[in-house]
Each structure stands twice: as structure tokens, then as C-alpha cells.
Coordinates of C-alpha atoms in Angstrom, one line a residue:
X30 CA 147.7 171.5 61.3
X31 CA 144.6 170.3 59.0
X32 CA 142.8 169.5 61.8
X33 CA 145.5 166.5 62.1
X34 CA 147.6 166.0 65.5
X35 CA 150.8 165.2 64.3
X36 CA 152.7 161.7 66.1
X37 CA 155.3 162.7 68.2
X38 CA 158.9 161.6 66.7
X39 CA 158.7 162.5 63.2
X40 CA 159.7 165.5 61.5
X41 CA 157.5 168.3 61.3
X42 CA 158.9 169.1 57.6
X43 CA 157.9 165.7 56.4
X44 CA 154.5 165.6 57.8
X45 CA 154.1 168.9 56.1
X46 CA 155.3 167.8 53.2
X47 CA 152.8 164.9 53.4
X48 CA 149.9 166.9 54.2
X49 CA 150.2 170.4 51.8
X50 CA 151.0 167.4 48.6
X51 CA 148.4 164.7 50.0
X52 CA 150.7 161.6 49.3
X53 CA 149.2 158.3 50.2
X54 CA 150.8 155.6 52.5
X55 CA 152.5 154.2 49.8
X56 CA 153.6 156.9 48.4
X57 CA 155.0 158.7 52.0
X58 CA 156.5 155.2 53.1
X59 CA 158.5 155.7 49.3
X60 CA 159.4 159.3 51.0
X61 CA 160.6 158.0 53.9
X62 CA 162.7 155.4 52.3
X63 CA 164.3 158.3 49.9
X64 CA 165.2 159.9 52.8
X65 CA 167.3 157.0 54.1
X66 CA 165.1 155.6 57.1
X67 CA 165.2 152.1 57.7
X68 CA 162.3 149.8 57.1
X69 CA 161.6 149.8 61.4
X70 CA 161.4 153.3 61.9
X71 CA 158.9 153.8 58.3
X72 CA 156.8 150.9 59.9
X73 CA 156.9 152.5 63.2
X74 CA 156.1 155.9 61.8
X75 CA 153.5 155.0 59.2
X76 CA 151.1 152.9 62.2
X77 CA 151.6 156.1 64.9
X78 CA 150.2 158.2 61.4
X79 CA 147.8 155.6 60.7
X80 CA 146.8 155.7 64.2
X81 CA 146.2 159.2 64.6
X82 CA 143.7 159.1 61.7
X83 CA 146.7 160.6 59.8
X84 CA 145.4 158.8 56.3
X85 CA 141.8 158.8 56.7
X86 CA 142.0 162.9 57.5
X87 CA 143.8 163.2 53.8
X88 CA 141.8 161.2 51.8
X89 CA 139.2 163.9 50.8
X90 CA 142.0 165.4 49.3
X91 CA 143.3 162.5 47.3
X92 CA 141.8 162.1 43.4
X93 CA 142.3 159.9 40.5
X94 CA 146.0 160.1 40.6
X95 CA 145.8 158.2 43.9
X96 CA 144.8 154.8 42.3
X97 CA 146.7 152.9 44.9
X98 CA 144.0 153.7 48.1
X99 CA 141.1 154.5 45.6
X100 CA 141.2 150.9 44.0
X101 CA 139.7 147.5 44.8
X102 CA 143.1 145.5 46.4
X103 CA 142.3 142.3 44.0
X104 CA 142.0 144.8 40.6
X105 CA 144.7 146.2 41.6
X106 CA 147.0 143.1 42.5
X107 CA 145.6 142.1 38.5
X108 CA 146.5 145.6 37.3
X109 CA 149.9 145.5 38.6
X110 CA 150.7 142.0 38.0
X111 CA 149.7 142.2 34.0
X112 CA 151.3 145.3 33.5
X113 CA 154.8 144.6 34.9
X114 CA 154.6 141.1 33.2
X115 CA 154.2 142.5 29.7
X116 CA 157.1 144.8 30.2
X117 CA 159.3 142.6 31.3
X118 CA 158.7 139.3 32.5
X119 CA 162.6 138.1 33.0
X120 CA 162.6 141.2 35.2
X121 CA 160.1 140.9 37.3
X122 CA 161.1 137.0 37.8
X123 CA 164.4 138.2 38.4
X124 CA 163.0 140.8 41.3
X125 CA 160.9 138.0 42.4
X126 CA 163.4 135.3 43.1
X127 CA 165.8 138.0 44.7
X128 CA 162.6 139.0 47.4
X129 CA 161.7 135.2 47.8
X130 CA 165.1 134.9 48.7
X131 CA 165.9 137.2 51.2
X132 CA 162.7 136.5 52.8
X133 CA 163.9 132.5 53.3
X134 CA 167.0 134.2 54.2
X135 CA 168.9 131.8 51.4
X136 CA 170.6 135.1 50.7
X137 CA 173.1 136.2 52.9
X138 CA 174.0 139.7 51.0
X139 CA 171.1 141.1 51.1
X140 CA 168.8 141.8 54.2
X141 CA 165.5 141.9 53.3
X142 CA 164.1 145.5 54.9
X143 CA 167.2 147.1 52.5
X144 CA 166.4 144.4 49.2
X145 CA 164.0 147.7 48.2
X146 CA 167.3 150.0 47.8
X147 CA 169.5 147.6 45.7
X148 CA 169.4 146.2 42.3
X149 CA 168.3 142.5 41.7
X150 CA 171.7 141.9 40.2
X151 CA 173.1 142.4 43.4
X152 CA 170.9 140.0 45.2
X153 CA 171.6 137.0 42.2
X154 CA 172.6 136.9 39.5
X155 CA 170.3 136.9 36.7
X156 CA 171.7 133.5 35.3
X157 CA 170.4 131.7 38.3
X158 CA 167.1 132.2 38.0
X159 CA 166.4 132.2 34.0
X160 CA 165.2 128.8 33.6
X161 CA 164.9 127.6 37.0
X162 CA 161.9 129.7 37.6
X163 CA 159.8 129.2 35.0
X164 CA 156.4 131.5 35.2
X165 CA 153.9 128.4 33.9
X166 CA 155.4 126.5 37.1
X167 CA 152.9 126.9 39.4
X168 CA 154.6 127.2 42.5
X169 CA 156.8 130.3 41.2
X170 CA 153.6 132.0 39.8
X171 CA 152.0 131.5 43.1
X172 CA 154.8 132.4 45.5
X173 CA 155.0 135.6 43.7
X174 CA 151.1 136.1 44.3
X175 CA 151.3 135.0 47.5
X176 CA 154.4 137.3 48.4
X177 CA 151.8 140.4 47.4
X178 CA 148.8 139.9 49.0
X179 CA 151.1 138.9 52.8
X180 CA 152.3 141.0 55.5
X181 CA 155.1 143.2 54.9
X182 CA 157.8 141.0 57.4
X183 CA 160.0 138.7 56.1
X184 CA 158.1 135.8 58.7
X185 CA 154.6 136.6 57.1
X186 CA 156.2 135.7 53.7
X187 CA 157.4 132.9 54.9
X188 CA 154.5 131.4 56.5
X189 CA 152.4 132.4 53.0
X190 CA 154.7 130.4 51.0
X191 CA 155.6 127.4 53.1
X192 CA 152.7 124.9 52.3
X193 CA 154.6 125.3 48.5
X194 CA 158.2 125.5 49.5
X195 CA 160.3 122.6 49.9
X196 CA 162.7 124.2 51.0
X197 CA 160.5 125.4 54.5
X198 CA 159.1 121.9 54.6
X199 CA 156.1 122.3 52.2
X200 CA 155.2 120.3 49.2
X201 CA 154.5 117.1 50.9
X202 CA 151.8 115.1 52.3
X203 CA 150.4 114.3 56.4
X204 CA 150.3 111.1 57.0
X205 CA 147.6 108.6 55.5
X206 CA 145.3 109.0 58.7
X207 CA 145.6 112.8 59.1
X208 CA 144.5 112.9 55.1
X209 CA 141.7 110.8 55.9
X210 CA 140.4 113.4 59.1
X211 CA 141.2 116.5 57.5
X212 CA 139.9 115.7 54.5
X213 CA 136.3 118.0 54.8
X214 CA 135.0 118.0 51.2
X215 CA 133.3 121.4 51.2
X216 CA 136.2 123.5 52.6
X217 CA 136.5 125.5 49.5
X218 CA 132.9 126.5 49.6
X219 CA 132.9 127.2 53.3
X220 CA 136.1 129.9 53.1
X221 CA 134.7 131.3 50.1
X222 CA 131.5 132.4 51.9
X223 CA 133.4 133.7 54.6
X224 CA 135.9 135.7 51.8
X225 CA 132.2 136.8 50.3
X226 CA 131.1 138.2 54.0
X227 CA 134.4 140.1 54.9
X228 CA 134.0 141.8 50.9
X229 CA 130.5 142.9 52.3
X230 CA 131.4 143.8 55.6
X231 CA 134.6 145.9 55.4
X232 CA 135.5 146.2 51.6
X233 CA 139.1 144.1 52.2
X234 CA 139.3 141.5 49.4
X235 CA 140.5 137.5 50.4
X236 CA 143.3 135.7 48.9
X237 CA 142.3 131.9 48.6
X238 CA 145.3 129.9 48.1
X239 CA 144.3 126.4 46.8
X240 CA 146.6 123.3 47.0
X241 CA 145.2 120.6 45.5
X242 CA 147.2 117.0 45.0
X243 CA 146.5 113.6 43.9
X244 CA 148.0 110.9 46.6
X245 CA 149.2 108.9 44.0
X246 CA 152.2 111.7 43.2
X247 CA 154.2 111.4 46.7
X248 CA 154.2 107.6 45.5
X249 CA 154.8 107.7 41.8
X250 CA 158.2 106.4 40.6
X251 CA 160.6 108.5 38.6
X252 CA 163.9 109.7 37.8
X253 CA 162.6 112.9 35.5
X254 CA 159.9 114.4 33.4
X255 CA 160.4 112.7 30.6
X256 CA 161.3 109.0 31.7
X257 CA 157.8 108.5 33.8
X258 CA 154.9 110.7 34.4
X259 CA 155.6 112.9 37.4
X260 CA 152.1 112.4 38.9
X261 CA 148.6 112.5 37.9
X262 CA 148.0 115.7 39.2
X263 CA 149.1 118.7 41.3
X264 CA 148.4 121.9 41.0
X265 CA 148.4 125.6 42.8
X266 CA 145.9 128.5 42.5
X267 CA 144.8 131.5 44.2
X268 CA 141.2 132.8 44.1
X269 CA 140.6 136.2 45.1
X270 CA 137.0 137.6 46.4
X271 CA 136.4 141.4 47.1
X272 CA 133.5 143.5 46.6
X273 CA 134.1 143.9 43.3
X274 CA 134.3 139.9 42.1
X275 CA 136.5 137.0 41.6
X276 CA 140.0 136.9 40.0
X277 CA 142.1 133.5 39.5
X278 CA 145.5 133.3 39.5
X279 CA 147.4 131.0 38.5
X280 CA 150.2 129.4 36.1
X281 CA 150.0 125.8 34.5
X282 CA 152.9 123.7 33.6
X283 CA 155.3 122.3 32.3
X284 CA 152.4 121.5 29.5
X285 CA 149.8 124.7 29.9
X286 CA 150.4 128.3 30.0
X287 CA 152.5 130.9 32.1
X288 CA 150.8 133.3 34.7
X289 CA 150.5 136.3 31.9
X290 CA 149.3 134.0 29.1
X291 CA 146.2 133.5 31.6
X292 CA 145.7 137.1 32.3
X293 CA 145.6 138.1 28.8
X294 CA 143.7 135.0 27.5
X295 CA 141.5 135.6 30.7
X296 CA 141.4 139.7 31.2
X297 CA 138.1 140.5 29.1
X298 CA 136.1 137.7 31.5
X299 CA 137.9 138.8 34.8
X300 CA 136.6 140.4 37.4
X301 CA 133.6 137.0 37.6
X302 CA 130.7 137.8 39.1
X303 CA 130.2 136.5 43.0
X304 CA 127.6 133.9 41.4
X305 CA 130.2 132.9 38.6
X306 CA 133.4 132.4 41.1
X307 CA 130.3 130.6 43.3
X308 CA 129.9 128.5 40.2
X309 CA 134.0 127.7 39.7
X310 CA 134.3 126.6 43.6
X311 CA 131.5 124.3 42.8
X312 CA 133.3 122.8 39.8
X313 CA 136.8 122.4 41.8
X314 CA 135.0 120.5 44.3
X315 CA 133.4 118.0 41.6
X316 CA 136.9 116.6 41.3
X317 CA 138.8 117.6 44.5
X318 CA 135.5 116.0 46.6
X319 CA 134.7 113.3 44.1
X320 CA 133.6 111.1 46.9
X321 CA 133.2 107.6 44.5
X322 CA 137.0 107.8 43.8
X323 CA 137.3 107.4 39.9
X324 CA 138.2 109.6 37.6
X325 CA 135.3 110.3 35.2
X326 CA 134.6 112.2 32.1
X327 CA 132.4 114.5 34.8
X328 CA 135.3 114.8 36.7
X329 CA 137.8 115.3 34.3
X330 CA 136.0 118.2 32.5
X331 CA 135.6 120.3 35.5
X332 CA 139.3 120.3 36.1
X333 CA 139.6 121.3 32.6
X334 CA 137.2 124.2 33.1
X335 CA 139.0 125.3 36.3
X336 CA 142.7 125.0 34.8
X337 CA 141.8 124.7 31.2
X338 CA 144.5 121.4 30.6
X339 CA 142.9 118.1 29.8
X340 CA 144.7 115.4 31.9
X341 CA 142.9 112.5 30.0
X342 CA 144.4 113.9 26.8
X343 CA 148.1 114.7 28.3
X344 CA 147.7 111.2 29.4
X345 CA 148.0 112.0 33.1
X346 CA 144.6 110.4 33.8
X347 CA 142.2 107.9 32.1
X348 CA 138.8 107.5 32.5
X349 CA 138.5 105.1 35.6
X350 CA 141.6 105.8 37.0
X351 CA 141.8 105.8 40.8
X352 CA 141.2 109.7 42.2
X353 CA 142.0 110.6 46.0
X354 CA 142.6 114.0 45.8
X355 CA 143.9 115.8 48.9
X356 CA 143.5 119.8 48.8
X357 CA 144.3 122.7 51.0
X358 CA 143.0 126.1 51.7
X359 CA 144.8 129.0 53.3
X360 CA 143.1 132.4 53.6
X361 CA 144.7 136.1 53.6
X362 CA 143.4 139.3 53.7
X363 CA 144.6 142.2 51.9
X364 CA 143.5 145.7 50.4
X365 CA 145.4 148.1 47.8
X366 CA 147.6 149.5 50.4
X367 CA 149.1 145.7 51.2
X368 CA 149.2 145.1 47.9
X369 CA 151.2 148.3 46.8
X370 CA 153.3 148.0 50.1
X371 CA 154.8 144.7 48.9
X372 CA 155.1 145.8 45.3
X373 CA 157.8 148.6 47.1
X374 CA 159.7 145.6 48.4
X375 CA 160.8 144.1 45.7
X376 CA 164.4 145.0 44.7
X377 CA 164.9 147.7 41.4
X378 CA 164.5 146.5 38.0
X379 CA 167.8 146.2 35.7
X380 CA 167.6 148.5 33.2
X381 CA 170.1 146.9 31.0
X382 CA 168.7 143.2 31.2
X383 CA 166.5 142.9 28.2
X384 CA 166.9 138.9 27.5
X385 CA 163.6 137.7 25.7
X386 CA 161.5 135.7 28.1
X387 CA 160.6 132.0 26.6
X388 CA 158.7 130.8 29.1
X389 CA 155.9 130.8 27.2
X390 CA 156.7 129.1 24.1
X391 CA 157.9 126.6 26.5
X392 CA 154.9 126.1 27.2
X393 CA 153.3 125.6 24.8
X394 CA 155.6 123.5 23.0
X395 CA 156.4 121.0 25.9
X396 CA 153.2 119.4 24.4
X397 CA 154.7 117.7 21.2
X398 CA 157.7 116.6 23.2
X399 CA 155.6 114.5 25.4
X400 CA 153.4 112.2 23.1
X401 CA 154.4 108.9 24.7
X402 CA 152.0 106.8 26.5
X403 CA 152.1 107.0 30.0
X404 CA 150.8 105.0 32.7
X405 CA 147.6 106.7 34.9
X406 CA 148.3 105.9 38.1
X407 CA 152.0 106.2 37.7
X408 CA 151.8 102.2 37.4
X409 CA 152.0 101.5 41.4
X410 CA 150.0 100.2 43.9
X411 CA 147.0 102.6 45.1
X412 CA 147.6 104.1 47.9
X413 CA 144.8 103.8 49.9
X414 CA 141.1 103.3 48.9
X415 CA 139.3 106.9 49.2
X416 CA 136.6 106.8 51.6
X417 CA 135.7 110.5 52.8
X418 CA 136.0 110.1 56.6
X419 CA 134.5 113.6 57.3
X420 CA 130.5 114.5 57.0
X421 CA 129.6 113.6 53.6
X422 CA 127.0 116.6 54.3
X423 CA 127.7 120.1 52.4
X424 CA 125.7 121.6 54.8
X425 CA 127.0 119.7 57.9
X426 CA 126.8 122.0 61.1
X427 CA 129.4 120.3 63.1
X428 CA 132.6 122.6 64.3
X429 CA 135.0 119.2 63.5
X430 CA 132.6 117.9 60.6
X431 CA 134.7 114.6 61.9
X432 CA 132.2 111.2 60.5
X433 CA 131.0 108.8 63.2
X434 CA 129.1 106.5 61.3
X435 CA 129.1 105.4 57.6
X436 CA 126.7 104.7 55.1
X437 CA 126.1 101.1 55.8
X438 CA 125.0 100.1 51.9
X439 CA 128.5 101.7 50.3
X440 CA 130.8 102.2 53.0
X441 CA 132.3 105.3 50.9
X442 CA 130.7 108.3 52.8
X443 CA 130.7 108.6 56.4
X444 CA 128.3 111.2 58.4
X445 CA 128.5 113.1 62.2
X446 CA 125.0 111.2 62.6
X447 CA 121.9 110.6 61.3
X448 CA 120.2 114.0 60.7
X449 CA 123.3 114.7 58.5
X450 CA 122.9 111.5 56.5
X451 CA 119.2 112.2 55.9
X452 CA 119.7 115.7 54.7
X453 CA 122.4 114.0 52.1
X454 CA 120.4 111.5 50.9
X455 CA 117.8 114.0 49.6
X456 CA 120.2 115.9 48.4
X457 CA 122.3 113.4 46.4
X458 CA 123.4 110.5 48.1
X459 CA 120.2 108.5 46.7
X460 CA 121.6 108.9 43.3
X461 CA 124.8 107.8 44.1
X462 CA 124.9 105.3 46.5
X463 CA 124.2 102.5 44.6
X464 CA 127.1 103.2 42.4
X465 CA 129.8 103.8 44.9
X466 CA 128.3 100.1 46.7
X467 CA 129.3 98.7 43.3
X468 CA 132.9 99.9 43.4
X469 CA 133.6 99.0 46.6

């Protein structure tokens, strides 16, 4: 048929059908579920057609129509996200939160291979989530990114968003000594490159989620928002790199911007070239490697060209202040198909809810609400002085990039041995040695 040999165990009819319309794998997994088929038997039919070259045979026939396959996966996931934002953002946080749901299993009603077929109503109610998901929270905005660019299972999901989930355990922490090994500087950089060499090599794009927290937070004191800063900082992005160039996603809050006030303030610069998302990693790890531990006006404007927020002017920071920033980086890879796969999760929108979305007037009023002095360094003890005990070296070799011996004149950067401490004083150690000795 086609020069295609049909799988065994599916319908003839519907791999006809398939073949004499040339639908795409999203659109024949849409098919299948139309026709009533559980979520197993359309995965277990879609790999044995996958398999058997099923896709690949049809794509000749496929043309503009078929943006899902033809498109880069990260202009797509920007596409997608924007557009269904703009139409309804209360709706698409109200599909969101039903999917993140099921997938944590929090929602007993719904299973999450049949949360596709139902409404989001009948997952939860809509006045659950209206203000208790707000799209400049970070963690919401990220979940939902996260949630697109994973593995169609209901485990993958949760794995993707458990670093940012307290719920799973996430949102915390290791201990003071695992910080202190784990903490190599130039980890960004490092999966960037490799994102950069699987865009060249097969064409799938990298999702780069970035976790990046101030110790000081998990020891601030507080009862709320408004009675003592929260933290000085903590904050969740994801970067993604395809062939095609860099797009940042992200949400800033409660002071900042929700996740579609950044795509439209942002969409005319985005896609960034390979050289200018080259350029951003750089500037992230100017604060989230600052290896003298203060808080400078250096440091402070590259977190405000990275997340465009200010913290010395919220008051969150002040020029001296203690930094010992702690960040993680988890990678996932994903094309258009993934990325259209999980947008066919997600539970059908309520035609009937049209409640105005304020997120982000929140946001952008939270700022006069909060003009009271408050304390940098959340007024405790530190707690621990940051000395980088990984290779001080960007360019360190080293599987473990673990430091076995420290800079004897500043005792601030440590080094896996001496050819590694050479090449960084030449690069920029000599500058800044004397400095960091006079801190210590």
C-alpha cells in the first residue's frame, strides 16, 4: 500500500484513511482518540507505525498545512504557548492545573490517559485555581513549560516538575556539604554546548530548565510576603536551543511580569542567535558563579538583563550583600511532534468561562504595595561563607571537576591541581585574587 507495510493489529480502514489524507502523528493519534481507543493501544499503535517507517514514508506528501512536523519544536512550543495565552489565559491555566494534577495523581476523578476527553471543569473546579496559580509565579509558568517539552507518561511529568514541586519533594535545598561539591560554576555553559551539538547533529531542540536560589531563602524568617522579605532571590527559567536559536521562558513574580507579558514584550527579539543565548548563559553565570560572594552592581545588572527585575531597587539585595547562589540544570529533549503530543493532553477548554485574567496587572501593581524597606539578607546569620569547592577552571577537563587544593593567597577558589590553577590565573584569577584575599 504506498510502498508502506502496514503493522499488524490495526485496522486496515484507518491506515488507509491515514495514508490517502496524509495526517501526521498528531493528527492520527487525534484520530485514534476520536475513535475511542485508549491512550495504550494509540501509543502502542503509533511506535509499531513509527517503526515501520510509517511517518517518514508520508512526509513527501505532507505541505504547509502540516506545521506541526514541518516546524522547529522550540518555535513551535513559542507559537503555541503565545497564541493560546492571548485567547484565554484563565483557560489555559485552568487546563494546566487540571493536567498537573492528574499527572501528581492529586486528582482522583480523572485518570490522566482519559484527562484529553473531559472538560477542565470536570477535573477542578475553576475557582480553585484562579488566584492560586498565578502565571508571573514562576513555578506555575514553568511547570506548564516543562509539562510540554516531557514525555507523554504521567511519571515523565513528574520527574520534569519535581525539582519545583513541593508537593514531590522539590523546592528545597541538599545539605550545606552537597551544595558545596556540587556546586560546578560553569554547568550552564557546559549543557548549553551539548544542547548546541544535539541542534547540529539531529535537528531536536533542548529544554534547559534553570533553578537558581540564594541560600539565604531556606533560612530567611517570615510569616508572609508582606511582613518580611521572602528571600533575596529565587527564580525558575527554561532556555531552549535548536537549530534555529534560543528562546527563554519564563514568568517573574510576585513583582515582574507574567509568562505572556514576556513573550509579547520579548517576541520581535526571539528566536536569539546561538552567539546571543551564548552571550545570556555568560551573564547568568556572572551572578550564579560570582565566586567572591558579594553582591555587586556587576552582579546585580546581569540578573537584571537575564530576568529584567532590579533586586537592589525591590530592595531584595544591596550592594555588598552576602551572595551564595546555588543553581540547577536539568536537560530534555524534544521536537514538534513532543511538543504537539502534550498539547493533545491537556483536558478541553470551557467554552463558557470567559472571567478576565488579572494576573498581569497584578503584576505590575504588586510594586507600589511593597515600598517598605527591607532587610538584604533577610536580617539572619549567613549561612555559610561561599567558597567554590569545585575547579575554579571554566575549562576544567576533569569528569568530577571536584577541587583538591585551593588558592593559597584567597582561600575562595579551589582547583583539581595545578595545571588548572595556572590556566585560571591567566585567564582571570590574577585580577581577582587580591580582592577576594581581602574579603576573606
Amino acid at each position: 500500500m504506498f510502498g508502506v507495510q502496514c503493522p499488524e493489529g490495526i485496522p486496515p480502514a484507518l491506515t488507509m484513511s491515514i495514508l490517502m489524507n496524509g495526517y501526521s502523528e498528531s493528527e492520527t493519534r487525534s484520530i485514534m482518540r476520536e475513535g475511542g481507543e485508549s491512550e495504550e493501544t494509540i501509543e502502542r499503535w503509533v511506535l509499531s507505525l513509527r517503526e515501520s517507517g510509517f511517518f517518514k514514508s508520508i512526509e513527501g506528501k505532507q505541505d504547509e498545512k502540516d506545521i506541526e512536523t514541518e516546524e522547529d519544536g522550540s518555535t513551535l512550543l513559542w507559537k503555541l504557548f503565545k497564541g493560546k495565552l492571548q485567547a484565554n489565559e484563565n483557560d489555559l491555566k485552568h487546563r494546566f492545573f487540571a493536567l498537573d494534577s492528574a499527572v501528581k495523581g492529586f486528582n482522583t476523578y480523572i485518570d490522566f490517559c482519559n484527562l484529553s476527553g473531559t472538560k477542565a471543569s470536570s477535573a477542578v473546579p475553576f475557582s480553585a485555581v484562579q488566584d492560586n496559580c498565578p502565571w508571573q509565579g514562576c513555578i506555575f509558568a514553568i511547570s506548564t513549560v516543562l509539562h510540554m517539552v516531557s514525555q507523554p507518561s504521567a511519571e515523565s511529568k513528574r520527574n520534569a516538575v519535581r525539582s519545583i514541586s513541593k508537593s514531590l519533594g522539590g523546592c528545597s535545598l541538599p545539605s550545606k556539604e552537597v551544595v558545596a561539591k556540587s556546586r560546578w560554576p560553569f554547568k550552564l555553559s557546559e549543557s548549553f554546548n551539548k544542547a548546541k551539538e544535539t541542534a547540529e547533529m539531529t535537528g531536536d531542540a533542548t529544554a534547559l530548565h534553570i533553578s537558581v536560589t540564594d541560600v539565604e531563602v531556606m533560612r530567611n524568617p517570615g510569616k508572609g510576603f508582606f511582613i518580611q522579605r521572602p528571600g533575596t532571590f529565587a527564580h525558575s527559567c527554561v532556555l531552549t536551543i535548536s537549530s534555529v536559536g534560543v528562546y527563554l521562558f519564563q514568568g517573574y513574580g510576585p513583582i515582574g511580569y507574567t509568562l505572556l507579558q514576556h513573550m509579547e514584550e520579548h517576541d520581535d527579539v526571539y528566536p536569539l542567535s546561538i552567539l546571543d543565548g551564548q552571550i545570556w548563559v555568560q551573564r547568568f553565570e556572572q551572578f550564579a558563579s560570582e565566586r567572591g560572594g558579594v553582591w555587586t552592581e556587576k552582579v546585580n545588572d546581569a540578573y537584571k538583563f537575564c530576568f529584567g527585575v532590579d533586586l537592589v531597587q525591590m530592595g531584595n539585595m544591596s550592594i555588598g550583600s552576602q551572595l551564595d547562589a546555588y543553581y540547577t540544570v536539568e536537560s530534555f529533549c524534544f521536537d514538534a511532534n513532543l511538543v504537539s503530543t502534550n498539547f493533545n493532553l491537556l483536558p478541553k477548554p470551557d467554552e463558557a468561562m470567559r472571567i478576565p485574567c488579572n494576573d498581569g496587572a497584578v503584576a505590575k501593581g504588586t510594586a507600589q504595595l511593597l515600598s517598605r524597606k527591607h532587610k538584604p539578607d533577610g536580617g539572619v546569620k549567613h549561612y555559610y561563607v561561599p567558597i567554590t569547592h569545585c575547579c575554579g577552571n571554566q575549562y576544567c577537563k576533569a569528569g568530577d571537576h571536584l577541587g583538591k587544593m585551593q588558592c593559597a593567597a584567597c582561600k575562595s577558589v579551589s582547583y583539581c591541581g595545578k595545571d588548572c590553577q595556572m590556566e585560571d590565573w591567566k585567564l582571570r584569577h590574577k585580577k581577582e585574587c587580591k580582592v577576594f584575599a581581602a574579603r576573606s
